[in-house]
Backbone as CSV, one residue per row, in Angstrom:
resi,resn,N_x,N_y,N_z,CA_x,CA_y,CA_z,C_x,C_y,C_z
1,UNK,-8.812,-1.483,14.661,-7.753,-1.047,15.553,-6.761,-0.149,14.817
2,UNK,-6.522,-0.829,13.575,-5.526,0.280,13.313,-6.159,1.635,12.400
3,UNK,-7.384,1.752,12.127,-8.051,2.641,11.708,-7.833,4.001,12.829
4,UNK,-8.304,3.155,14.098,-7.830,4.334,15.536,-6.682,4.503,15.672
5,UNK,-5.589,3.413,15.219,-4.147,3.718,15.729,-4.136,5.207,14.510
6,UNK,-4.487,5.247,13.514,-4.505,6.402,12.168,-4.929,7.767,12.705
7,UNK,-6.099,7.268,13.154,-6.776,8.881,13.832,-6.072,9.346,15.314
8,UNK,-5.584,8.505,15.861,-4.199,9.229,16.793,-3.333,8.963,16.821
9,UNK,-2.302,8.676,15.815,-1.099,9.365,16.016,-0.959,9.806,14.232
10,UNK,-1.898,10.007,13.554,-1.858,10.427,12.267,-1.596,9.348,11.320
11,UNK,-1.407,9.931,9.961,-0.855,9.121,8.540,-0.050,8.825,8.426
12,UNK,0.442,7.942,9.873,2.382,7.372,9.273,2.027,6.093,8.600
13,UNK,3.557,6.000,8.038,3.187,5.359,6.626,3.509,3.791,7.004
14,UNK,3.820,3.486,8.389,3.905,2.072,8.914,2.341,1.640,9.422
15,UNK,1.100,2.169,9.853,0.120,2.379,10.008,-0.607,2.601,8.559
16,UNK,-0.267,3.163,7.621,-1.458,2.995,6.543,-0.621,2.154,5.608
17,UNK,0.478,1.324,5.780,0.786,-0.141,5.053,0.168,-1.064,5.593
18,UNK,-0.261,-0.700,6.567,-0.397,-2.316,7.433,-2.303,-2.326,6.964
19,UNK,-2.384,-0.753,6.858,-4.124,-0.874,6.904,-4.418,-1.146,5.528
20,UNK,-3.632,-0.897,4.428,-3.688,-1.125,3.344,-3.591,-2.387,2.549
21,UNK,-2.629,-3.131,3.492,-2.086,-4.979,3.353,-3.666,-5.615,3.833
22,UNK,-4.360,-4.777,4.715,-5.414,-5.704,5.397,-6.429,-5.204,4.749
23,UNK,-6.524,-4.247,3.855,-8.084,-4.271,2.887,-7.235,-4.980,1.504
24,UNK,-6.158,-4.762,1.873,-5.894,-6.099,0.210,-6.211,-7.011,0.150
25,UNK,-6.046,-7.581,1.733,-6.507,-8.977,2.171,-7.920,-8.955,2.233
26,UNK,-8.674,-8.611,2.221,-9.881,-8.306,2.310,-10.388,-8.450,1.215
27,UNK,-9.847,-8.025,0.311,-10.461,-7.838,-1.349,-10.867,-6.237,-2.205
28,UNK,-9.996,-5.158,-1.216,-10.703,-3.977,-1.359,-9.229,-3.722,-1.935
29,UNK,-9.006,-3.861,-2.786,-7.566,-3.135,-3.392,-7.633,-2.331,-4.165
30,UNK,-8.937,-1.372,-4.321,-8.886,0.223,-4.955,-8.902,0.885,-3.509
31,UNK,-9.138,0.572,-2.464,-9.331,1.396,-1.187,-7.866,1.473,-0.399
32,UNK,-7.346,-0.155,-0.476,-6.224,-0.579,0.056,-4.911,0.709,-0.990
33,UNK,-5.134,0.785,-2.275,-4.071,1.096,-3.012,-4.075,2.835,-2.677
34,UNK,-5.022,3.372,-1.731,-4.549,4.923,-1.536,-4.062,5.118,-0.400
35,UNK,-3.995,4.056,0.527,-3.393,3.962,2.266,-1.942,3.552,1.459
36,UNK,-2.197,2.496,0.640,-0.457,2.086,0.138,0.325,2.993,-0.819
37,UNK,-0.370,3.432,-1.473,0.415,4.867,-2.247,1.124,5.679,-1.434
38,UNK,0.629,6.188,-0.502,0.523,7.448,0.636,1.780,6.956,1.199
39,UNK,1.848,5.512,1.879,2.492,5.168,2.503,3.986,4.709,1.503
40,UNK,4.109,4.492,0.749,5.257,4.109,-0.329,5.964,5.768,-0.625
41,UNK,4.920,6.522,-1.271,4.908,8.282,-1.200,6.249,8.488,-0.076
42,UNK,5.885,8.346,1.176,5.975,8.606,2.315,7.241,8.341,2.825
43,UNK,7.348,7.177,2.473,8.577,6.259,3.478,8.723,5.328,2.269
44,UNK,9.704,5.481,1.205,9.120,3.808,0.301,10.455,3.182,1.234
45,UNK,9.914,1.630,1.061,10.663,0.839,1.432,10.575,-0.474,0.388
46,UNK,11.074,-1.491,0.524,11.065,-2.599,-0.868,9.963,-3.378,-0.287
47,UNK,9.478,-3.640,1.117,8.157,-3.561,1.847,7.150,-3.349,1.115
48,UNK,7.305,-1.977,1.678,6.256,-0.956,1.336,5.954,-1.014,-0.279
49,UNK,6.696,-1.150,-1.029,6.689,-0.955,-2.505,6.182,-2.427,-2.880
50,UNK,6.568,-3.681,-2.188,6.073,-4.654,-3.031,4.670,-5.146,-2.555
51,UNK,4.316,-4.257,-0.998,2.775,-4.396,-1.064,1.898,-3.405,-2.104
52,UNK,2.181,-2.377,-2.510,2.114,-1.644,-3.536,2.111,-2.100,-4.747
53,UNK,2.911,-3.078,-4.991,2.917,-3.943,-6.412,1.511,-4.722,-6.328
54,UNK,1.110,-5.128,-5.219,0.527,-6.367,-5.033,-0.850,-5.569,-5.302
55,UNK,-1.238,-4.456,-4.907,-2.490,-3.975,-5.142,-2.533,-3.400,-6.424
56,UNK,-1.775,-3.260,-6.931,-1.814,-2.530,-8.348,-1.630,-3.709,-9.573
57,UNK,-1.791,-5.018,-8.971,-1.782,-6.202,-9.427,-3.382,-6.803,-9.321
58,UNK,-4.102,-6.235,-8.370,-5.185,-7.071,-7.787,-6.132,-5.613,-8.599
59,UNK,-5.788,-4.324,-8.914,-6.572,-3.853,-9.697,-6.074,-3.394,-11.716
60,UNK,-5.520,-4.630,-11.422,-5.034,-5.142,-13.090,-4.436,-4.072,-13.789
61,UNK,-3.601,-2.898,-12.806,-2.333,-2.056,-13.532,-1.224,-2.668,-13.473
62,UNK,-0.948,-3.960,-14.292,-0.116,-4.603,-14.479,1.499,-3.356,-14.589
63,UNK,1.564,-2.317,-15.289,2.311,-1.581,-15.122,3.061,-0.743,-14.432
64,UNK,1.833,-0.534,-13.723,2.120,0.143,-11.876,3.008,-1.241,-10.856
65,UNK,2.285,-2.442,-11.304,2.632,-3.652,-10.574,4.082,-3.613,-10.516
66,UNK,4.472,-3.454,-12.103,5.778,-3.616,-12.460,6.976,-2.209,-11.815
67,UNK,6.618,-1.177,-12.173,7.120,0.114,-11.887,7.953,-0.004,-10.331
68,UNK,6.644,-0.651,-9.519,6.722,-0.909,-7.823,7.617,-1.613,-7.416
69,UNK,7.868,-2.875,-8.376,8.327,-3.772,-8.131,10.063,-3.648,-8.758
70,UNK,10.270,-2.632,-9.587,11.442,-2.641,-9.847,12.038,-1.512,-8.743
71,UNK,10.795,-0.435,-8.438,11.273,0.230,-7.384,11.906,-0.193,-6.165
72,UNK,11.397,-1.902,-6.030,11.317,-2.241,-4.533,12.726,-2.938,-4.684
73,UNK,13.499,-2.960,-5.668,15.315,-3.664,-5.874,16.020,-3.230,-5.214
């Protein structure tokens, strides 16, 4: 669903957090971490940034994890 919500009304960045939180959840957090980049890029929010931490945690850039996470203060 929200893959289609993406292809019409575009790459907003409340739509590729949410699609990005749900391939994290999934277990896909190199796929999840370019919908959540885009979307942090985009619009950061402390949200947006600490789901961003969370995938850059689940693909062991402990540094990125950190970066995100001070971003998200």
């Amino acid at each position: 669903i929200v893959t289609k919500a993406i292809a019409s009304a575009g790459r907003r960045p409340e739509l590729l957090d949410t699609r990005g939180t749900i391939l994290l959840g999934l277990g896909l957090a190199e796929e999840a971490l370019v919908d959540l980049k885009e979307a942090a890029a985009d619009s950061p929010n402390a949200t947006r940034l600490f789901h961003l931490a969370r995938a850059h945690h689940a693909v062991k850039d402990r540094d990125a994890a950190a970066r995100a996470l001070r971003k998200a203060k």
